[in-house]
Each structure stands twice: as C-alpha cells, then as structure tokens.
Coordinates of C-alpha atoms in Angstrom, one line a residue:
M693 CA 24.9 9.8 13.6
K694 CA 26.8 7.2 11.5
V695 CA 28.6 10.0 9.5
L696 CA 29.5 11.7 12.8
L697 CA 30.9 8.5 14.2
C698 CA 33.0 7.9 11.1
C699 CA 34.3 11.5 11.1
S700 CA 35.1 11.3 14.8
A701 CA 37.0 8.0 14.3
L702 CA 39.0 9.6 11.4
V703 CA 39.9 12.7 13.6
L704 CA 40.9 10.3 16.4
A705 CA 43.2 8.4 14.0
L706 CA 44.9 11.6 12.8
N707 CA 45.4 12.8 16.4
L708 CA 46.9 9.4 17.3
C709 CA 49.2 9.7 14.3
A710 CA 50.3 13.2 15.2
A711 CA 50.9 12.0 18.8
E712 CA 53.0 9.1 17.5
N713 CA 55.1 11.5 15.4
D714 CA 55.7 13.8 18.4
K715 CA 56.7 10.9 20.4
E716 CA 59.2 9.8 17.8
I717 CA 60.8 13.3 17.6
Y718 CA 61.1 13.3 21.4
D719 CA 62.6 9.8 21.4
E720 CA 65.0 10.7 18.6
S721 CA 66.4 13.6 20.6
N722 CA 66.7 11.6 23.8
K723 CA 67.6 8.2 22.6
E724 CA 70.5 6.3 24.0
T725 CA 72.7 3.8 22.2
P726 CA 70.3 1.3 20.7
D727 CA 70.1 -2.3 21.9
E728 CA 71.2 -4.4 18.9
N729 CA 69.3 -7.4 20.4
A730 CA 65.9 -5.5 20.7
P731 CA 63.3 -6.4 18.0
A732 CA 62.8 -3.9 15.2
A733 CA 59.6 -1.8 15.2
S734 CA 57.5 -1.9 12.1
S735 CA 58.1 0.9 9.6
A736 CA 55.8 2.6 7.1
K737 CA 56.9 0.3 4.3
D738 CA 55.4 -2.6 6.2
F739 CA 52.0 -1.2 5.5
A740 CA 52.7 -0.1 1.9
G741 CA 52.2 -2.0 -1.3
V742 CA 49.5 -4.3 -2.5
F743 CA 47.2 -6.1 -0.1
L744 CA 44.6 -8.9 -0.4
G745 CA 41.9 -9.2 2.1
A746 CA 39.1 -11.6 2.9
G747 CA 36.7 -12.0 5.7
V748 CA 33.1 -11.8 7.0
N749 CA 30.7 -9.0 7.5
I750 CA 27.7 -8.5 9.7
G751 CA 25.3 -5.9 8.5
V752 CA 22.2 -4.1 9.6
Q753 CA 20.0 -3.3 6.6
R754 CA 17.4 -0.6 6.9
K755 CA 14.3 0.0 4.7
T756 CA 11.8 2.8 5.1
A757 CA 8.4 3.5 3.6
E758 CA 6.2 6.5 4.4
I759 CA 3.1 4.4 3.6
N760 CA 3.7 2.5 6.8
R761 CA 2.2 5.4 8.8
E762 CA -1.2 4.2 7.5
F763 CA -0.9 0.9 9.4
R764 CA -1.1 -0.1 13.0
D765 CA 1.6 -2.2 14.7
R766 CA 4.2 -1.0 12.2
S767 CA 6.9 1.6 12.1
E768 CA 8.0 3.6 9.1
S769 CA 11.4 1.9 9.2
V770 CA 12.5 -1.7 9.4
N771 CA 15.9 -2.9 10.4
S772 CA 17.1 -6.4 9.8
T773 CA 20.5 -8.2 10.2
N774 CA 22.3 -10.1 7.5
Y775 CA 25.6 -12.0 7.4
G776 CA 28.0 -12.5 4.6
G777 CA 31.6 -12.4 3.3
T778 CA 33.9 -9.8 1.8
F779 CA 36.9 -9.7 -0.5
T780 CA 39.2 -6.8 -1.2
I781 CA 42.4 -5.8 -3.0
G782 CA 44.1 -2.5 -2.4
Y783 CA 47.3 -0.5 -2.7
H784 CA 48.8 1.7 -0.1
Y785 CA 51.3 4.5 -0.9
P786 CA 53.3 6.2 1.9
I787 CA 53.3 10.0 2.0
A788 CA 54.6 12.5 4.6
G789 CA 55.4 11.1 8.0
N790 CA 53.6 7.9 8.8
C791 CA 50.6 8.7 6.7
F792 CA 49.5 7.0 3.5
I793 CA 46.9 7.1 0.7
G794 CA 45.5 4.3 -1.3
I795 CA 42.9 2.8 -3.5
E796 CA 40.8 -0.3 -2.9
A797 CA 38.4 -2.5 -4.8
G798 CA 36.3 -5.3 -3.6
A799 CA 33.0 -7.0 -3.2
D800 CA 30.6 -8.0 -0.5
F801 CA 28.1 -10.9 -0.6
G802 CA 25.5 -11.5 2.0
S803 CA 22.7 -13.6 3.3
E804 CA 19.0 -12.9 3.3
S805 CA 17.8 -10.6 6.0
A806 CA 14.2 -10.8 7.3
Q807 CA 12.1 -8.8 9.7
H808 CA 8.4 -9.3 10.6
I809 CA 6.5 -6.2 9.6
G810 CA 2.8 -7.4 9.7
G811 CA 0.3 -4.7 10.6
I812 CA -3.3 -3.7 10.1
L813 CA -4.5 -0.7 8.2
K814 CA -5.6 2.0 10.7
T815 CA -9.3 2.8 10.7
E816 CA -8.3 6.5 10.7
S817 CA -6.2 5.9 7.6
A818 CA -7.3 8.0 4.6
F819 CA -7.7 4.8 2.6
A820 CA -9.9 3.2 5.1
Q821 CA -12.0 6.3 5.7
R822 CA -12.6 6.6 2.0
E823 CA -13.9 3.0 2.0
F824 CA -16.2 3.7 4.9
L825 CA -17.6 6.8 3.1
R826 CA -18.2 4.8 -0.1
R827 CA -20.2 2.2 1.8
D828 CA -22.1 4.8 3.8
V829 CA -23.2 6.7 0.7
L830 CA -24.2 3.5 -1.2
R831 CA -26.3 2.4 1.8
Q832 CA -27.9 5.9 2.1
M833 CA -28.7 5.9 -1.6
M834 CA -30.4 2.4 -1.5
Q835 CA -32.4 3.4 1.5
G836 CA -33.5 6.6 -0.3
V837 CA -34.6 4.6 -3.3
G838 CA -36.4 2.1 -1.2
M839 CA -38.4 4.8 0.6
S840 CA -39.2 6.5 -2.7
F841 CA -40.9 3.3 -3.8
K842 CA -42.7 3.0 -0.5
I843 CA -44.5 6.3 -1.0
A844 CA -46.6 4.7 -3.7
Q845 CA -47.8 2.0 -1.3
Y846 CA -51.1 2.0 0.5
Q847 CA -50.7 2.9 4.2
P848 CA -53.1 0.7 6.2
G849 CA -53.1 3.1 9.1
L850 CA -54.8 5.8 7.0
I851 CA -58.5 4.9 7.5
G852 CA -60.6 5.5 4.5
V853 CA -57.7 6.0 2.1
P854 CA -58.4 3.6 -0.9
M855 CA -55.8 1.3 -2.4
P856 CA -54.0 3.1 -5.3
V857 CA -54.8 1.7 -8.8
G858 CA -53.1 1.7 -12.1
P859 CA -49.4 2.0 -12.9
S860 CA -47.2 3.2 -10.1
I861 CA -44.2 4.3 -12.2
S862 CA -44.0 5.5 -15.8
G863 CA -42.4 3.3 -18.4
N864 CA -39.7 5.8 -19.5
V865 CA -38.7 6.5 -15.9
W866 CA -38.5 2.8 -15.2
E867 CA -36.3 2.3 -18.2
N868 CA -33.9 5.1 -17.1
F869 CA -33.9 3.8 -13.6
V870 CA -33.0 0.3 -14.7
R871 CA -30.2 1.6 -16.8
T872 CA -28.8 3.5 -13.9
I873 CA -28.9 0.5 -11.6
R874 CA -27.3 -1.6 -14.3
Y875 CA -24.5 1.0 -14.6
L876 CA -23.8 0.6 -10.9
G877 CA -23.6 -3.1 -11.4
G878 CA -21.1 -2.7 -14.2
G879 CA -23.3 -3.5 -17.2
E880 CA -24.1 -0.1 -18.7
G881 CA -21.9 2.7 -20.0
E882 CA -22.2 6.3 -18.8
A883 CA -23.8 7.4 -22.0
A884 CA -27.0 5.5 -21.0
I885 CA -27.3 7.2 -17.6
N886 CA -25.6 10.5 -17.8
D887 CA -28.7 12.6 -18.5
F888 CA -30.9 10.8 -16.0
I889 CA -28.6 11.2 -13.0
T890 CA -27.3 14.7 -13.8
R891 CA -30.7 16.4 -14.3
D892 CA -32.1 18.1 -11.3
A893 CA -35.1 16.5 -9.5
H894 CA -38.4 17.3 -11.2
L895 CA -41.1 18.9 -9.0
G896 CA -43.7 16.6 -7.7
G897 CA -41.5 13.6 -6.7
V898 CA -41.5 10.2 -8.3
F899 CA -45.2 9.7 -7.4
A900 CA -48.1 11.9 -6.4
D901 CA -49.0 11.8 -2.7
V902 CA -51.6 9.1 -2.0
L903 CA -53.5 11.6 0.2
V904 CA -53.8 14.0 -2.8
D905 CA -54.1 11.6 -5.7
P906 CA -55.5 8.1 -4.7
N907 CA -54.1 6.7 -7.9
C908 CA -50.5 7.7 -7.0
T909 CA -50.0 9.0 -10.5
A910 CA -46.4 8.6 -11.5
N911 CA -44.3 11.6 -12.5
P912 CA -43.4 11.0 -16.2
N913 CA -40.5 13.5 -15.9
A914 CA -38.9 12.1 -12.8
T915 CA -35.1 11.7 -12.8
F916 CA -32.8 9.7 -10.5
A917 CA -32.6 12.7 -8.2
N918 CA -36.3 12.3 -7.5
F919 CA -35.5 8.9 -5.9
L920 CA -33.0 10.5 -3.5
N921 CA -33.2 13.3 -0.9
E922 CA -31.1 16.4 -1.2
N923 CA -28.6 15.3 1.4
T924 CA -27.9 12.0 -0.4
R925 CA -27.4 13.8 -3.7
I926 CA -24.9 16.2 -2.0
R927 CA -23.0 13.3 -0.5
I928 CA -22.7 11.5 -3.8
A929 CA -21.3 14.6 -5.4
E930 CA -18.8 15.1 -2.5
L931 CA -17.7 11.5 -2.9
G932 CA -16.9 12.5 -6.5
N933 CA -15.1 15.7 -5.5
G934 CA -18.0 17.8 -6.7
S935 CA -19.1 15.6 -9.6
I936 CA -22.1 13.4 -9.3
I937 CA -20.9 11.3 -12.1
E938 CA -17.6 10.7 -10.3
G939 CA -19.5 9.9 -7.2
F940 CA -21.4 7.2 -9.1
R941 CA -18.2 5.8 -10.3
E942 CA -17.0 5.5 -6.7
I943 CA -20.2 3.7 -5.7
K944 CA -19.9 1.4 -8.8
S945 CA -16.3 0.5 -7.9
F946 CA -17.3 -0.2 -4.2
L947 CA -20.0 -2.5 -5.4
Q948 CA -17.7 -4.5 -7.6
D949 CA -14.9 -4.6 -5.0
R950 CA -16.9 -5.5 -1.9
L951 CA -20.3 -6.7 -3.0
P952 CA -19.8 -8.6 -6.3
N953 CA -23.0 -10.7 -6.0
L954 CA -25.1 -7.6 -5.3
A955 CA -23.4 -5.9 -8.2
D956 CA -24.3 -8.9 -10.4
A957 CA -27.9 -8.6 -9.4
F958 CA -27.9 -4.9 -10.2
N959 CA -26.4 -5.7 -13.6
H960 CA -29.2 -8.1 -14.4
M961 CA -32.2 -6.2 -13.2
A962 CA -35.1 -6.3 -15.6
E963 CA -33.4 -8.8 -17.9
I964 CA -36.7 -10.7 -17.8
D965 CA -40.2 -9.4 -17.3
I966 CA -40.8 -8.8 -13.6
R967 CA -43.5 -10.7 -11.7
E968 CA -46.5 -9.9 -9.5
F969 CA -47.8 -11.6 -6.3
G970 CA -49.4 -14.5 -8.1
G971 CA -46.2 -15.2 -10.2
A972 CA -47.5 -13.8 -13.4
Q973 CA -45.1 -11.8 -15.5
V974 CA -45.8 -8.2 -16.4
L975 CA -45.1 -8.2 -20.1
G976 CA -43.1 -5.3 -21.3
T977 CA -41.3 -4.6 -18.0
R978 CA -37.9 -6.0 -19.1
L979 CA -35.3 -3.7 -20.5
G980 CA -35.9 -3.6 -24.3
G981 CA -39.3 -5.2 -24.1
G982 CA -41.4 -2.2 -25.0
I983 CA -41.3 -0.9 -21.4
V984 CA -44.7 -0.4 -19.8
G985 CA -45.5 1.2 -16.4
L986 CA -45.2 -0.8 -13.2
T987 CA -48.0 -1.9 -11.0
L988 CA -48.3 -1.4 -7.3
E989 CA -47.2 -5.0 -6.6
N990 CA -44.0 -4.4 -8.7
V991 CA -43.2 -1.3 -6.6
Y992 CA -43.8 -3.2 -3.4
Y993 CA -41.0 -5.7 -4.3
L994 CA -38.7 -2.8 -5.3
Y995 CA -39.1 -1.3 -1.9
D996 CA -38.4 -4.6 -0.2
F997 CA -35.2 -5.1 -2.2
F998 CA -33.7 -1.6 -1.9
A999 CA -34.7 -1.1 1.8
H1000 CA -33.3 -4.6 2.6
Q1001 CA -36.7 -5.9 3.7
M1002 CA -36.9 -8.8 1.3
G1003 CA -37.9 -12.1 3.0
G1004 CA -36.8 -15.6 2.1
G1005 CA -40.2 -16.2 0.3
A1006 CA -39.6 -13.6 -2.4
G1007 CA -37.4 -14.4 -5.3
F1008 CA -35.3 -12.1 -7.4
D1009 CA -37.4 -12.9 -10.4
T1010 CA -40.0 -10.4 -8.9
L1011 CA -37.4 -7.8 -10.0
G1012 CA -36.6 -9.4 -13.3
V1013 CA -33.3 -10.7 -12.0
N1014 CA -32.6 -14.3 -13.1
R1015 CA -30.2 -15.0 -10.2
A1016 CA -32.3 -17.1 -7.8
A1017 CA -29.3 -19.4 -7.1
L1018 CA -27.4 -16.4 -5.6
F1019 CA -30.2 -15.3 -3.3
D1020 CA -28.4 -16.3 -0.1
Q1021 CA -25.1 -14.7 -1.2
I1022 CA -26.8 -11.5 -2.2
I1023 CA -28.7 -11.3 1.1
D1024 CA -25.4 -11.9 3.0
E1025 CA -23.8 -9.0 1.1
M1026 CA -26.7 -6.7 1.9
N1027 CA -26.4 -7.7 5.5
N1028 CA -22.8 -6.6 5.3
L1029 CA -23.7 -3.4 3.7
Y1030 CA -26.4 -2.5 6.2
Y1031 CA -25.1 -4.0 9.5
A1032 CA -21.4 -5.0 9.4
P1033 CA -19.0 -2.9 11.5
Q1034 CA -16.6 -0.5 9.8
A1035 CA -13.6 -2.7 10.9
D1036 CA -14.7 -5.3 8.3
L1037 CA -13.8 -2.8 5.6
V1038 CA -10.2 -2.4 6.7
F1039 CA -9.0 -5.2 4.4
P1040 CA -9.7 -5.7 0.7
A1041 CA -11.9 -8.7 0.1
D1042 CA -9.1 -11.0 -0.8
V1043 CA -6.7 -10.1 2.1
N1044 CA -6.6 -12.3 5.2
E1045 CA -5.8 -10.6 8.5
V1046 CA -3.8 -13.5 9.9
T1047 CA -1.6 -13.5 6.8
V1048 CA -1.0 -9.8 7.1
R1049 CA 0.0 -10.0 10.7
N1050 CA 2.7 -12.5 9.9
V1051 CA 4.2 -10.9 6.8
E1052 CA 8.0 -10.7 6.6
T1053 CA 9.9 -8.2 4.6
K1054 CA 13.1 -9.7 3.1
T1055 CA 16.1 -8.3 1.5
S1056 CA 18.8 -10.5 0.0
F1057 CA 22.1 -9.0 -1.3
G1058 CA 24.0 -10.7 -4.0
V1059 CA 27.6 -9.7 -5.0
C1060 CA 28.0 -6.0 -4.2
P1061 CA 31.2 -4.5 -5.7
H1062 CA 32.7 -1.4 -4.4
L1063 CA 35.6 1.0 -5.2
A1064 CA 37.0 3.4 -2.6
L1065 CA 39.8 5.9 -1.9
K1066 CA 41.7 5.3 1.4
A1067 CA 43.7 7.5 3.7
G1068 CA 45.3 6.8 7.1
C1069 CA 48.4 6.6 9.2
F1070 CA 50.7 4.0 10.8
L1071 CA 51.2 3.6 14.5
K1072 CA 54.5 1.8 14.4
K1073 CA 54.9 1.0 18.1
L1074 CA 51.5 -0.7 18.0
N1075 CA 51.9 -2.3 14.6
V1076 CA 48.5 -0.8 13.8
C1077 CA 47.2 1.1 10.7
L1078 CA 44.2 3.4 11.2
Y1079 CA 42.3 4.5 8.1
A1080 CA 39.2 6.0 6.6
K1081 CA 37.6 5.2 3.2
F1082 CA 35.1 6.9 1.0
G1083 CA 33.7 5.4 -2.2
A1084 CA 30.8 3.9 -4.0
I1085 CA 29.1 0.5 -3.7
Q1086 CA 26.6 -1.2 -6.0
L1087 CA 23.9 -2.8 -3.9
N1088 CA 22.5 -5.7 -5.8
G1089 CA 19.8 -8.1 -4.7
H1090 CA 16.1 -8.7 -4.2
V1091 CA 13.6 -6.9 -1.9
T1092 CA 10.1 -7.6 -0.7
P1093 CA 8.7 -4.1 -0.3
V1094 CA 7.9 -3.0 3.2
N1095 CA 4.7 -1.2 2.2
N1096 CA 3.2 -3.8 -0.1
I1097 CA 1.2 -6.2 2.1
Y1098 CA -1.7 -6.3 -0.3
G1099 CA 0.2 -8.1 -3.1
L1100 CA 3.6 -9.2 -1.9
R1101 CA 6.1 -9.7 -4.7
E1102 CA 9.8 -9.9 -4.8
E1103 CA 11.6 -7.5 -7.0
K1104 CA 15.2 -7.0 -8.1
F1105 CA 17.2 -3.9 -7.2
K1106 CA 20.5 -2.6 -8.4
V1107 CA 21.5 0.8 -7.1
I1108 CA 24.9 2.6 -6.6
A1109 CA 25.2 4.2 -3.2
P1110 CA 28.1 6.2 -1.6
F1111 CA 29.6 4.8 1.5
V1112 CA 32.1 5.7 4.2
A1113 CA 34.2 3.5 6.4
V1114 CA 36.7 3.6 9.2
G1115 CA 38.9 0.8 10.4
A1116 CA 42.1 -0.5 11.8
T1117 CA 44.5 -3.2 10.7
K1118 CA 46.9 -5.0 13.1
S1119 CA 50.1 -6.4 11.7
V1120 CA 50.7 -10.0 12.8
D1121 CA 54.0 -10.5 10.9
E1122 CA 55.6 -8.9 7.9
N1123 CA 52.9 -10.4 5.6
W1124 CA 49.7 -11.1 7.5
G1125 CA 47.3 -8.8 9.4
I1126 CA 43.9 -8.8 10.9
G1127 CA 41.4 -5.9 10.5
L1128 CA 38.2 -4.5 11.8
E1129 CA 36.1 -2.0 9.8
L1130 CA 32.8 -0.1 10.4
F1131 CA 31.1 0.9 7.1
H1132 CA 27.9 2.6 6.1
A1133 CA 26.3 2.7 2.7
F1134 CA 23.9 5.7 2.5
K1135 CA 20.3 5.1 1.7
R1136 CA 19.1 5.1 -1.8
T1137 CA 15.5 5.1 -3.0
K1138 CA 14.3 2.3 -5.3
K1139 CA 11.2 2.7 -7.4
L1140 CA 9.2 -0.5 -7.3
Q1141 CA 5.9 -1.6 -8.9
D1142 CA 3.1 0.5 -7.6
T1143 CA 0.6 -1.1 -5.2
R1144 CA -3.2 -0.7 -5.0
I1145 CA -5.3 -0.5 -1.9
F1146 CA -9.1 -0.2 -2.5
R1147 CA -8.5 0.8 -6.1
H1148 CA -6.2 3.6 -5.0
T1149 CA -2.8 3.5 -6.6
I1150 CA 0.0 4.0 -4.1
E1151 CA 3.5 5.0 -5.4
N1152 CA 5.7 2.3 -4.1
R1153 CA 9.2 3.5 -3.1
T1154 CA 11.5 1.7 -0.8
C1155 CA 14.6 3.2 0.7
I1156 CA 17.6 0.9 1.2
S1157 CA 20.7 1.5 3.3
K1158 CA 23.2 -0.7 4.9
T1159 CA 25.5 -0.5 7.9
G1160 CA 27.9 -3.2 8.8
L1161 CA 31.0 -4.4 10.5
R1162 CA 33.8 -6.3 8.6
L1163 CA 36.3 -8.6 10.2
T1164 CA 39.1 -9.4 7.7
V1165 CA 42.4 -11.2 7.3
S1166 CA 44.8 -9.4 5.0
Y1167 CA 48.0 -10.6 3.2
K1168 CA 50.6 -8.4 1.7
L1169 CA 51.9 -9.4 -1.7

C-alpha cells in the first residue's frame, strides 16, 4: 500500500508537470503585452543548485515476529511512533522542460519508540502442549511405579491370605531401579540406566502375585518396564519421538525445570541405607553398599512416595533420601504435579504473569544516514517543486525483541534498507523554502540472539521497517 501510494503521488506529480507545460504553451501563443510591473514567476533555475535542509520527522516504526501467534492478547506485528530530526544536502540539475534530476545525502535521528506487547502463552500453543504432555507422562510413570510396589503389599480385604515374608524386591533390580531414578533427578549418566530401561519387560512382573505365592517372590530379572504398564511405556516413547531414551530425557528436563526439589530427592535416593517402621536401617540398601533385597516395609514406603500417599509422619530417610529439611517443598511440588491445573504450566518457573502482561517493546534509532536519487518537476506558477526519491538508508539503533518475553534484553541493530519517498517543496523566496515528504524504509530482518521457552530454542528474528513524515526548511546555497 505504501509503495502504491508513493507511485501514485509520482504519477500525479508528472501529470501536474505536463499540465503546467501545456498551460505555458497555450499562454505563450495567446499572451498579450506583458505588464512590466507584474511580479516575475519562479523559473527552473530557482529550484536548481545545491540545497541544505533541516527539520523534524514523525515516524511509525513496525516490527513483526511470527512467534507472536503462540501468545494470547498479542498480534504478530507491533507499530509504534517515534519523533526525531532530519538533515539533508542535495543537488538539483534541470533537464527537459521543468523537470529535474538530483542526488541527496542526509541523516535522520530519532527518539525511542515504545509499544506495550504483553501477552500470555496460549494453552493450545505447541510449546505449552509439549509441557502439558511432559508433566502428564511423568505423573503417569510415577503412579505406575507406585502401583507396582503396592502389588507386594498384603491386602487386608483378602481373608485368609497371610502376610508376605522375606525380601520384596531383588538386590540387583533395586540397584538398577535406584540408578534410573537418580538419572531422572540429574545424578546418573545414561550408561548406568540404558540397558535397564530399554530391555523389554520380563514375564512375571516385578513380584509374584500374593494369591499365587504368599512370599511375593521378587522377579530377579525385572526391568524398569516391569514397573510400568504398556500404555505408559508407549507414551514415554512417543514423548521421545519413538525413542524411550529420548522420552526419559524429556521427563528428566521437566523435573529439573519445574520440580527442582523433587528432582533433588530423586538424585539422592538410597544415598543412605533406608529405614523400616521402627527406624532401624536396612544395611546394604544404599547404592554401593553391597545391595541387598528390600523388605515389605521398605516397599510400603516406596509405594507411598511414588503414589503421592506419603503422610507428614514419614520422613524421606525411609527412602534413603537425606533431605528431611526439604520435605514440605517436595510435597508441594508433588501436589503441583498431581493436582495443579494445566494453566500453571504456561509460564516457565521464573516468569511472572504480571510482568509479562506489562512488557514493552522498544526501538531507539540513532543517526541513520541515507543516500538517494531524486527526480521531479517545477510548477512555476505555484512556486512548488514535486519530486520522488529512491535510495538506501542505514537503520541504526537498539531493539528489544517483540518475541522475547522470557528473557528481555536490548540488542543493537545496523541494517541497510531501501526506501522510497515523495514530497513537495514550496519556495518562500529566492533562497528559502519549506517542504513536506512522506517516506518508507522497507522492512529488513534482523537476526537476534535466540530465545528459549521450556528448553525449546526458538530462532529469534525481528523484522524492522519505518514509515515517516518529514517537515523541513531548505536553503539554497
């Protein structure tokens, strides 16, 4: 639209020039004896030569960012107004008729422009939906683990079924299980857990059915898959785009991002020997302590923890976790995991909703030099010069990116953009004139530092363009 406006203005100027020439030819052929006392009309030479110009400009600056479509209350484009000054020096050379060509150099300088762009990530955004999925899969995994431990417990409702005796989980399975949990908490490398989580579930489950085997004999060949149902394993793999290891990486990153205290508890599981009901430690149950099988009481506490049934009377030392001081924080995070609405996940943990809603995007332009070719015509009867310009301008300044509300930072930009302009200059006397000019610098894309949302790297590109109106005073040298 801006280009069309500029072209239309240029066509209008040329038509006016042609009409002026036709009128002069008609007047020349029908003129009478001139009045010697009448004031002389301006001639082409009055608009030729070297000119200096200075004035003010009012600009509308536009920035766009495709990432904005992920946010509510925001558009993909932001317009803001800035004010500044302008200085030019140019040379006009008359050609056929009342037309001229010329060259011009100058510079604009402007004030800071600002526009409120605060918005909230849409719940249907791909980034938010990914976050919801990661929490949902982690919650499903923990519930599955908790229910697997519950299988080994005595069910009071089964009359005549004796209490299981002996170890309720094998030592080697317990060690692999602990390493897997610690990996999710950030304390173990993939080499320690790869085989345990990638092997298929072994027949027989983690424990023998209490109705079949009163001792609930543990499966010595159980893998992590035995602790999860088939649907959970499928979802973890889907989370990792088909790879269960990638799925575990996603769960691990979610724990560290959203539930750091719970991740810390995972990372320190079995760092000391776990305890039974009476408080006595079961020697050999800590990682690296010779690893022995767990008792029924140990399994009971594991169920309580993973199924989020742990009461205030149970300490984390029953799991070998020496983090008693963090009990309340860990329980709060588990409440968030199990019960908090999805909307709570829209923001990264360190982002405040009020702050986001009041974010301003700002662009400040420094000195922006330009160089242009100029063409136009003289309307002598009106003492007006109409012209069009085409050239290049260097946009220099600072920008706060439109799309980077999760880590606002100001960055410099320096881009060369083509621009067009149309304008008119009115001669006041033989040296002075006033002018009005509409200009548009075409948008250029500026690559800024990438931003991250929920551990996803987003390519950060901001498009910058500028449209403005210049009011100038010119002086002919």
